[in-house]
Amino acid sequence: MYYGVIGKPMEIAITDMLKVGQLVTSREWLDHDDGGRRGLVVSIVEVNFSDNSWGHTVKVLWQDTNEVEQMPDWFAAVLLEPMPS
């Protein structure tokens, strides 16, 4: 996977950005007065595709709804912001 600053691509796996058990916030909700939507990363699973490429799926347990959301790694990299511990 390639994530990075515009003009400076860098190869970073989602497992370098997020870990199972890590608290995260949703960037989509960061501008809300309550500090944003919070969740817990409950799993990161490697997925192999038929064209020999690979990626990961990330599952997050959201605190506000107690629902588990599954998302592809590229979406998790855009949406999730790790919370400082």
PDB file of N, CA and C in Angstrom:
ATOM      1  N   MET A   1       0.825  -1.173   0.000  1.00  0.00           N
ATOM      2  CA  MET A   1       0.000   0.000   0.000  1.00  0.00           C
ATOM      3  C   MET A   1       0.876   1.246   0.000  1.00  0.00           C
ATOM      4  N   TYR A   2       0.434   2.264  -0.694  1.00  0.00           N
ATOM      5  CA  TYR A   2       1.175   3.521  -0.731  1.00  0.00           C
ATOM      6  C   TYR A   2       0.360   4.609  -0.051  1.00  0.00           C
ATOM      7  N   TYR A   3       0.909   5.144   1.007  1.00  0.00           N
ATOM      8  CA  TYR A   3       0.318   6.280   1.694  1.00  0.00           C
ATOM      9  C   TYR A   3       1.434   7.279   1.902  1.00  0.00           C
ATOM     10  N   GLY A   4       1.148   8.545   1.831  1.00  0.00           N
ATOM     11  CA  GLY A   4       2.194   9.525   2.073  1.00  0.00           C
ATOM     12  C   GLY A   4       1.783  10.921   1.667  1.00  0.00           C
ATOM     13  N   VAL A   5       2.690  11.836   1.790  1.00  0.00           N
ATOM     14  CA  VAL A   5       2.460  13.218   1.445  1.00  0.00           C
ATOM     15  C   VAL A   5       2.448  13.342  -0.072  1.00  0.00           C
ATOM     16  N   ILE A   6       1.651  14.246  -0.602  1.00  0.00           N
ATOM     17  CA  ILE A   6       1.582  14.447  -2.049  1.00  0.00           C
ATOM     18  C   ILE A   6       2.985  14.742  -2.579  1.00  0.00           C
ATOM     19  N   GLY A   7       3.367  14.016  -3.607  1.00  0.00           N
ATOM     20  CA  GLY A   7       4.681  14.188  -4.195  1.00  0.00           C
ATOM     21  C   GLY A   7       5.765  13.360  -3.534  1.00  0.00           C
ATOM     22  N   LYS A   8       5.445  12.744  -2.403  1.00  0.00           N
ATOM     23  CA  LYS A   8       6.418  11.916  -1.699  1.00  0.00           C
ATOM     24  C   LYS A   8       5.767  10.595  -1.296  1.00  0.00           C
ATOM     25  N   PRO A   9       5.541   9.711  -2.280  1.00  0.00           N
ATOM     26  CA  PRO A   9       4.916   8.431  -1.936  1.00  0.00           C
ATOM     27  C   PRO A   9       5.832   7.588  -1.058  1.00  0.00           C
ATOM     28  N   MET A  10       5.229   6.826  -0.190  1.00  0.00           N
ATOM     29  CA  MET A  10       6.007   5.930   0.648  1.00  0.00           C
ATOM     30  C   MET A  10       5.168   4.691   0.908  1.00  0.00           C
ATOM     31  N   GLU A  11       5.829   3.569   1.016  1.00  0.00           N
ATOM     32  CA  GLU A  11       5.112   2.324   1.221  1.00  0.00           C
ATOM     33  C   GLU A  11       5.026   2.053   2.717  1.00  0.00           C
ATOM     34  N   ILE A  12       3.803   2.117   3.237  1.00  0.00           N
ATOM     35  CA  ILE A  12       3.551   1.871   4.652  1.00  0.00           C
ATOM     36  C   ILE A  12       2.363   0.927   4.748  1.00  0.00           C
ATOM     37  N   ALA A  13       2.530  -0.179   5.417  1.00  0.00           N
ATOM     38  CA  ALA A  13       1.422  -1.114   5.608  1.00  0.00           C
ATOM     39  C   ALA A  13       0.510  -0.571   6.699  1.00  0.00           C
ATOM     40  N   ILE A  14      -0.760  -0.922   6.622  1.00  0.00           N
ATOM     41  CA  ILE A  14      -1.716  -0.481   7.634  1.00  0.00           C
ATOM     42  C   ILE A  14      -1.308  -0.997   9.010  1.00  0.00           C
ATOM     43  N   THR A  15      -0.594  -2.117   9.056  1.00  0.00           N
ATOM     44  CA  THR A  15      -0.148  -2.667  10.338  1.00  0.00           C
ATOM     45  C   THR A  15       0.964  -1.819  10.964  1.00  0.00           C
ATOM     46  N   ASP A  16       1.579  -0.924  10.182  1.00  0.00           N
ATOM     47  CA  ASP A  16       2.533   0.023  10.735  1.00  0.00           C
ATOM     48  C   ASP A  16       1.820   1.244  11.321  1.00  0.00           C
ATOM     49  N   MET A  17       0.584   1.475  10.871  1.00  0.00           N
ATOM     50  CA  MET A  17      -0.181   2.631  11.323  1.00  0.00           C
ATOM     51  C   MET A  17      -1.106   2.291  12.487  1.00  0.00           C
ATOM     52  N   LEU A  18      -1.708   1.106  12.440  1.00  0.00           N
ATOM     53  CA  LEU A  18      -2.691   0.692  13.442  1.00  0.00           C
ATOM     54  C   LEU A  18      -2.320  -0.652  14.022  1.00  0.00           C
ATOM     55  N   LYS A  19      -2.684  -0.873  15.260  1.00  0.00           N
ATOM     56  CA  LYS A  19      -2.469  -2.156  15.945  1.00  0.00           C
ATOM     57  C   LYS A  19      -3.779  -2.612  16.563  1.00  0.00           C
ATOM     58  N   VAL A  20      -3.956  -3.907  16.702  1.00  0.00           N
ATOM     59  CA  VAL A  20      -5.131  -4.450  17.379  1.00  0.00           C
ATOM     60  C   VAL A  20      -5.089  -3.972  18.832  1.00  0.00           C
ATOM     61  N   GLY A  21      -6.227  -3.491  19.317  1.00  0.00           N
ATOM     62  CA  GLY A  21      -6.324  -2.975  20.674  1.00  0.00           C
ATOM     63  C   GLY A  21      -6.083  -1.476  20.777  1.00  0.00           C
ATOM     64  N   GLN A  22      -5.794  -0.836  19.650  1.00  0.00           N
ATOM     65  CA  GLN A  22      -5.513   0.593  19.641  1.00  0.00           C
ATOM     66  C   GLN A  22      -6.810   1.396  19.575  1.00  0.00           C
ATOM     67  N   LEU A  23      -6.873   2.491  20.333  1.00  0.00           N
ATOM     68  CA  LEU A  23      -8.003   3.401  20.259  1.00  0.00           C
ATOM     69  C   LEU A  23      -7.812   4.346  19.082  1.00  0.00           C
ATOM     70  N   VAL A  24      -8.920   4.619  18.369  1.00  0.00           N
ATOM     71  CA  VAL A  24      -8.869   5.484  17.195  1.00  0.00           C
ATOM     72  C   VAL A  24     -10.054   6.448  17.220  1.00  0.00           C
ATOM     73  N   THR A  25      -9.922   7.532  16.487  1.00  0.00           N
ATOM     74  CA  THR A  25     -11.047   8.424  16.234  1.00  0.00           C
ATOM     75  C   THR A  25     -11.271   8.484  14.737  1.00  0.00           C
ATOM     76  N   SER A  26     -12.496   8.813  14.360  1.00  0.00           N
ATOM     77  CA  SER A  26     -12.837   8.942  12.956  1.00  0.00           C
ATOM     78  C   SER A  26     -12.549  10.373  12.511  1.00  0.00           C
ATOM     79  N   ARG A  27     -11.739  10.535  11.472  1.00  0.00           N
ATOM     80  CA  ARG A  27     -11.429  11.878  10.957  1.00  0.00           C
ATOM     81  C   ARG A  27     -12.682  12.568  10.456  1.00  0.00           C
ATOM     82  N   GLU A  28     -13.652  11.790  10.032  1.00  0.00           N
ATOM     83  CA  GLU A  28     -14.911  12.343   9.544  1.00  0.00           C
ATOM     84  C   GLU A  28     -15.641  13.092  10.655  1.00  0.00           C
ATOM     85  N   TRP A  29     -15.398  12.720  11.899  1.00  0.00           N
ATOM     86  CA  TRP A  29     -16.123  13.287  13.032  1.00  0.00           C
ATOM     87  C   TRP A  29     -15.247  14.186  13.898  1.00  0.00           C
ATOM     88  N   LEU A  30     -14.003  14.456  13.524  1.00  0.00           N
ATOM     89  CA  LEU A  30     -13.096  15.210  14.381  1.00  0.00           C
ATOM     90  C   LEU A  30     -13.548  16.639  14.650  1.00  0.00           C
ATOM     91  N   ASP A  31     -14.345  17.233  13.767  1.00  0.00           N
ATOM     92  CA  ASP A  31     -14.755  18.619  13.952  1.00  0.00           C
ATOM     93  C   ASP A  31     -15.969  18.767  14.870  1.00  0.00           C
ATOM     94  N   HIS A  32     -16.506  17.672  15.383  1.00  0.00           N
ATOM     95  CA  HIS A  32     -17.650  17.744  16.279  1.00  0.00           C
ATOM     96  C   HIS A  32     -17.211  18.188  17.671  1.00  0.00           C
ATOM     97  N   ASP A  33     -18.114  18.834  18.389  1.00  0.00           N
ATOM     98  CA  ASP A  33     -17.799  19.395  19.708  1.00  0.00           C
ATOM     99  C   ASP A  33     -17.401  18.340  20.732  1.00  0.00           C
ATOM    100  N   ASP A  34     -17.894  17.111  20.587  1.00  0.00           N
ATOM    101  CA  ASP A  34     -17.615  16.084  21.587  1.00  0.00           C
ATOM    102  C   ASP A  34     -16.265  15.399  21.368  1.00  0.00           C
ATOM    103  N   GLY A  35     -15.481  15.853  20.407  1.00  0.00           N
ATOM    104  CA  GLY A  35     -14.154  15.301  20.185  1.00  0.00           C
ATOM    105  C   GLY A  35     -14.092  14.227  19.124  1.00  0.00           C
ATOM    106  N   GLY A  36     -15.223  13.852  18.559  1.00  0.00           N
ATOM    107  CA  GLY A  36     -15.221  12.884  17.474  1.00  0.00           C
ATOM    108  C   GLY A  36     -15.679  11.506  17.883  1.00  0.00           C
ATOM    109  N   ARG A  37     -15.914  10.692  16.903  1.00  0.00           N
ATOM    110  CA  ARG A  37     -16.341   9.311  17.106  1.00  0.00           C
ATOM    111  C   ARG A  37     -15.130   8.473  17.482  1.00  0.00           C
ATOM    112  N   ARG A  38     -15.257   7.701  18.539  1.00  0.00           N
ATOM    113  CA  ARG A  38     -14.135   6.896  19.021  1.00  0.00           C
ATOM    114  C   ARG A  38     -14.419   5.414  18.843  1.00  0.00           C
ATOM    115  N   GLY A  39     -13.347   4.645  18.646  1.00  0.00           N
ATOM    116  CA  GLY A  39     -13.499   3.206  18.496  1.00  0.00           C
ATOM    117  C   GLY A  39     -12.242   2.467  18.907  1.00  0.00           C
ATOM    118  N   LEU A  40     -12.327   1.152  18.840  1.00  0.00           N
ATOM    119  CA  LEU A  40     -11.237   0.260  19.205  1.00  0.00           C
ATOM    120  C   LEU A  40     -10.982  -0.681  18.031  1.00  0.00           C
ATOM    121  N   VAL A  41      -9.729  -0.782  17.583  1.00  0.00           N
ATOM    122  CA  VAL A  41      -9.369  -1.721  16.515  1.00  0.00           C
ATOM    123  C   VAL A  41      -9.415  -3.128  17.108  1.00  0.00           C
ATOM    124  N   VAL A  42     -10.327  -3.979  16.586  1.00  0.00           N
ATOM    125  CA  VAL A  42     -10.477  -5.328  17.134  1.00  0.00           C
ATOM    126  C   VAL A  42      -9.807  -6.395  16.285  1.00  0.00           C
ATOM    127  N   SER A  43      -9.557  -6.117  15.001  1.00  0.00           N
ATOM    128  CA  SER A  43      -8.809  -7.076  14.187  1.00  0.00           C
ATOM    129  C   SER A  43      -8.259  -6.416  12.932  1.00  0.00           C
ATOM    130  N   ILE A  44      -7.137  -6.946  12.473  1.00  0.00           N
ATOM    131  CA  ILE A  44      -6.535  -6.572  11.192  1.00  0.00           C
ATOM    132  C   ILE A  44      -6.153  -7.888  10.529  1.00  0.00           C
ATOM    133  N   VAL A  45      -6.810  -8.190   9.403  1.00  0.00           N
ATOM    134  CA  VAL A  45      -6.631  -9.477   8.745  1.00  0.00           C
ATOM    135  C   VAL A  45      -6.088  -9.266   7.337  1.00  0.00           C
ATOM    136  N   GLU A  46      -5.036  -9.998   6.977  1.00  0.00           N
ATOM    137  CA  GLU A  46      -4.487  -9.926   5.626  1.00  0.00           C
ATOM    138  C   GLU A  46      -5.410 -10.645   4.655  1.00  0.00           C
ATOM    139  N   VAL A  47      -5.621 -10.041   3.495  1.00  0.00           N
ATOM    140  CA  VAL A  47      -6.486 -10.601   2.458  1.00  0.00           C
ATOM    141  C   VAL A  47      -5.672 -10.730   1.182  1.00  0.00           C
ATOM    142  N   ASN A  48      -5.691 -11.912   0.570  1.00  0.00           N
ATOM    143  CA  ASN A  48      -5.028 -12.135  -0.719  1.00  0.00           C
ATOM    144  C   ASN A  48      -6.085 -12.157  -1.809  1.00  0.00           C
ATOM    145  N   PHE A  49      -5.845 -11.399  -2.870  1.00  0.00           N
ATOM    146  CA  PHE A  49      -6.794 -11.293  -3.978  1.00  0.00           C
ATOM    147  C   PHE A  49      -6.388 -12.218  -5.119  1.00  0.00           C
ATOM    148  N   SER A  50      -7.293 -12.457  -6.046  1.00  0.00           N
ATOM    149  CA  SER A  50      -7.063 -13.396  -7.141  1.00  0.00           C
ATOM    150  C   SER A  50      -5.949 -12.945  -8.093  1.00  0.00           C
ATOM    151  N   ASP A  51      -5.635 -11.652  -8.119  1.00  0.00           N
ATOM    152  CA  ASP A  51      -4.576 -11.162  -9.010  1.00  0.00           C
ATOM    153  C   ASP A  51      -3.206 -11.125  -8.305  1.00  0.00           C
ATOM    154  N   ASN A  52      -3.056 -11.917  -7.230  1.00  0.00           N
ATOM    155  CA  ASN A  52      -1.826 -12.028  -6.454  1.00  0.00           C
ATOM    156  C   ASN A  52      -1.450 -10.757  -5.693  1.00  0.00           C
ATOM    157  N   SER A  53      -2.365  -9.805  -5.613  1.00  0.00           N
ATOM    158  CA  SER A  53      -2.121  -8.643  -4.762  1.00  0.00           C
ATOM    159  C   SER A  53      -2.666  -8.954  -3.371  1.00  0.00           C
ATOM    160  N   TRP A  54      -2.329  -8.120  -2.418  1.00  0.00           N
ATOM    161  CA  TRP A  54      -2.798  -8.361  -1.063  1.00  0.00           C
ATOM    162  C   TRP A  54      -3.149  -7.041  -0.394  1.00  0.00           C
ATOM    163  N   GLY A  55      -3.854  -7.137   0.667  1.00  0.00           N
ATOM    164  CA  GLY A  55      -4.251  -5.973   1.453  1.00  0.00           C
ATOM    165  C   GLY A  55      -4.716  -6.457   2.810  1.00  0.00           C
ATOM    166  N   HIS A  56      -5.393  -5.610   3.534  1.00  0.00           N
ATOM    167  CA  HIS A  56      -5.893  -5.952   4.860  1.00  0.00           C
ATOM    168  C   HIS A  56      -7.330  -5.456   5.020  1.00  0.00           C
ATOM    169  N   THR A  57      -8.081  -6.106   5.881  1.00  0.00           N
ATOM    170  CA  THR A  57      -9.350  -5.570   6.343  1.00  0.00           C
ATOM    171  C   THR A  57      -9.177  -5.226   7.815  1.00  0.00           C
ATOM    172  N   VAL A  58      -9.756  -4.113   8.194  1.00  0.00           N
ATOM    173  CA  VAL A  58      -9.661  -3.614   9.563  1.00  0.00           C
ATOM    174  C   VAL A  58     -11.062  -3.594  10.149  1.00  0.00           C
ATOM    175  N   LYS A  59     -11.214  -4.140  11.358  1.00  0.00           N
ATOM    176  CA  LYS A  59     -12.498  -4.093  12.055  1.00  0.00           C
ATOM    177  C   LYS A  59     -12.357  -3.177  13.254  1.00  0.00           C
ATOM    178  N   VAL A  60     -13.335  -2.260  13.385  1.00  0.00           N
ATOM    179  CA  VAL A  60     -13.351  -1.294  14.481  1.00  0.00           C
ATOM    180  C   VAL A  60     -14.659  -1.428  15.242  1.00  0.00           C
ATOM    181  N   LEU A  61     -14.572  -1.503  16.559  1.00  0.00           N
ATOM    182  CA  LEU A  61     -15.743  -1.490  17.433  1.00  0.00           C
ATOM    183  C   LEU A  61     -15.973  -0.044  17.849  1.00  0.00           C
ATOM    184  N   TRP A  62     -17.093   0.554  17.379  1.00  0.00           N
ATOM    185  CA  TRP A  62     -17.386   1.954  17.671  1.00  0.00           C
ATOM    186  C   TRP A  62     -18.016   2.081  19.051  1.00  0.00           C
ATOM    187  N   GLN A  63     -17.514   3.020  19.834  1.00  0.00           N
ATOM    188  CA  GLN A  63     -17.955   3.226  21.209  1.00  0.00           C
ATOM    189  C   GLN A  63     -19.398   3.720  21.282  1.00  0.00           C
ATOM    190  N   ASP A  64     -19.811   4.575  20.363  1.00  0.00           N
ATOM    191  CA  ASP A  64     -21.133   5.180  20.451  1.00  0.00           C
ATOM    192  C   ASP A  64     -22.272   4.233  20.080  1.00  0.00           C
ATOM    193  N   THR A  65     -22.003   3.243  19.236  1.00  0.00           N
ATOM    194  CA  THR A  65     -23.072   2.342  18.775  1.00  0.00           C
ATOM    195  C   THR A  65     -22.854   0.888  19.152  1.00  0.00           C
ATOM    196  N   ASN A  66     -21.659   0.548  19.643  1.00  0.00           N
ATOM    197  CA  ASN A  66     -21.266  -0.839  19.939  1.00  0.00           C
ATOM    198  C   ASN A  66     -21.362  -1.739  18.711  1.00  0.00           C
ATOM    199  N   GLU A  67     -21.227  -1.154  17.533  1.00  0.00           N
ATOM    200  CA  GLU A  67     -21.238  -1.912  16.282  1.00  0.00           C
ATOM    201  C   GLU A  67     -19.803  -2.102  15.796  1.00  0.00           C
ATOM    202  N   VAL A  68     -19.566  -3.232  15.141  1.00  0.00           N
ATOM    203  CA  VAL A  68     -18.270  -3.510  14.541  1.00  0.00           C
ATOM    204  C   VAL A  68     -18.371  -3.189  13.056  1.00  0.00           C
ATOM    205  N   GLU A  69     -17.478  -2.319  12.598  1.00  0.00           N
ATOM    206  CA  GLU A  69     -17.440  -1.945  11.185  1.00  0.00           C
ATOM    207  C   GLU A  69     -16.178  -2.516  10.561  1.00  0.00           C
ATOM    208  N   GLN A  70     -16.334  -3.171   9.418  1.00  0.00           N
ATOM    209  CA  GLN A  70     -15.203  -3.724   8.674  1.00  0.00           C
ATOM    210  C   GLN A  70     -14.928  -2.822   7.493  1.00  0.00           C
ATOM    211  N   MET A  71     -13.641  -2.520   7.262  1.00  0.00           N
ATOM    212  CA  MET A  71     -13.282  -1.635   6.157  1.00  0.00           C
ATOM    213  C   MET A  71     -11.960  -2.079   5.535  1.00  0.00           C
ATOM    214  N   PRO A  72     -11.764  -1.791   4.246  1.00  0.00           N
ATOM    215  CA  PRO A  72     -10.476  -2.099   3.618  1.00  0.00           C
ATOM    216  C   PRO A  72      -9.384  -1.184   4.172  1.00  0.00           C
ATOM    217  N   ASP A  73      -8.140  -1.632   4.070  1.00  0.00           N
ATOM    218  CA  ASP A  73      -7.010  -0.889   4.630  1.00  0.00           C
ATOM    219  C   ASP A  73      -6.879   0.520   4.083  1.00  0.00           C
ATOM    220  N   TRP A  74      -7.122   0.714   2.788  1.00  0.00           N
ATOM    221  CA  TRP A  74      -6.975   2.052   2.211  1.00  0.00           C
ATOM    222  C   TRP A  74      -7.977   3.020   2.821  1.00  0.00           C
ATOM    223  N   PHE A  75      -9.186   2.535   3.124  1.00  0.00           N
ATOM    224  CA  PHE A  75     -10.206   3.378   3.728  1.00  0.00           C
ATOM    225  C   PHE A  75      -9.869   3.660   5.193  1.00  0.00           C
ATOM    226  N   ALA A  76      -9.369   2.653   5.895  1.00  0.00           N
ATOM    227  CA  ALA A  76      -8.971   2.829   7.293  1.00  0.00           C
ATOM    228  C   ALA A  76      -7.849   3.862   7.396  1.00  0.00           C
ATOM    229  N   ALA A  77      -6.915   3.847   6.452  1.00  0.00           N
ATOM    230  CA  ALA A  77      -5.801   4.803   6.471  1.00  0.00           C
ATOM    231  C   ALA A  77      -6.295   6.228   6.307  1.00  0.00           C
ATOM    232  N   VAL A  78      -7.362   6.416   5.550  1.00  0.00           N
ATOM    233  CA  VAL A  78      -7.930   7.739   5.330  1.00  0.00           C
ATOM    234  C   VAL A  78      -8.829   8.158   6.490  1.00  0.00           C
ATOM    235  N   LEU A  79      -9.631   7.229   7.009  1.00  0.00           N
ATOM    236  CA  LEU A  79     -10.662   7.549   7.993  1.00  0.00           C
ATOM    237  C   LEU A  79     -10.167   7.587   9.436  1.00  0.00           C
ATOM    238  N   LEU A  80      -9.263   6.704   9.807  1.00  0.00           N
ATOM    239  CA  LEU A  80      -8.926   6.526  11.224  1.00  0.00           C
ATOM    240  C   LEU A  80      -7.687   7.298  11.644  1.00  0.00           C
ATOM    241  N   GLU A  81      -7.783   7.922  12.793  1.00  0.00           N
ATOM    242  CA  GLU A  81      -6.673   8.657  13.391  1.00  0.00           C
ATOM    243  C   GLU A  81      -6.363   7.987  14.735  1.00  0.00           C
ATOM    244  N   PRO A  82      -5.151   7.423  14.903  1.00  0.00           N
ATOM    245  CA  PRO A  82      -4.805   6.805  16.187  1.00  0.00           C
ATOM    246  C   PRO A  82      -4.863   7.829  17.319  1.00  0.00           C
ATOM    247  N   MET A  83      -5.428   7.427  18.454  1.00  0.00           N
ATOM    248  CA  MET A  83      -5.485   8.304  19.624  1.00  0.00           C
ATOM    249  C   MET A  83      -4.179   8.142  20.413  1.00  0.00           C
ATOM    250  N   PRO A  84      -3.667   9.243  20.940  1.00  0.00           N
ATOM    251  CA  PRO A  84      -2.454   9.133  21.758  1.00  0.00           C
ATOM    252  C   PRO A  84      -2.745   8.336  23.028  1.00  0.00           C
ATOM    253  N   SER A  85      -1.771   7.559  23.456  1.00  0.00           N
ATOM    254  CA  SER A  85      -1.987   6.751  24.659  1.00  0.00           C
ATOM    255  C   SER A  85      -1.399   7.392  25.884  1.00  0.00           C
TER     256      SER A  85
END
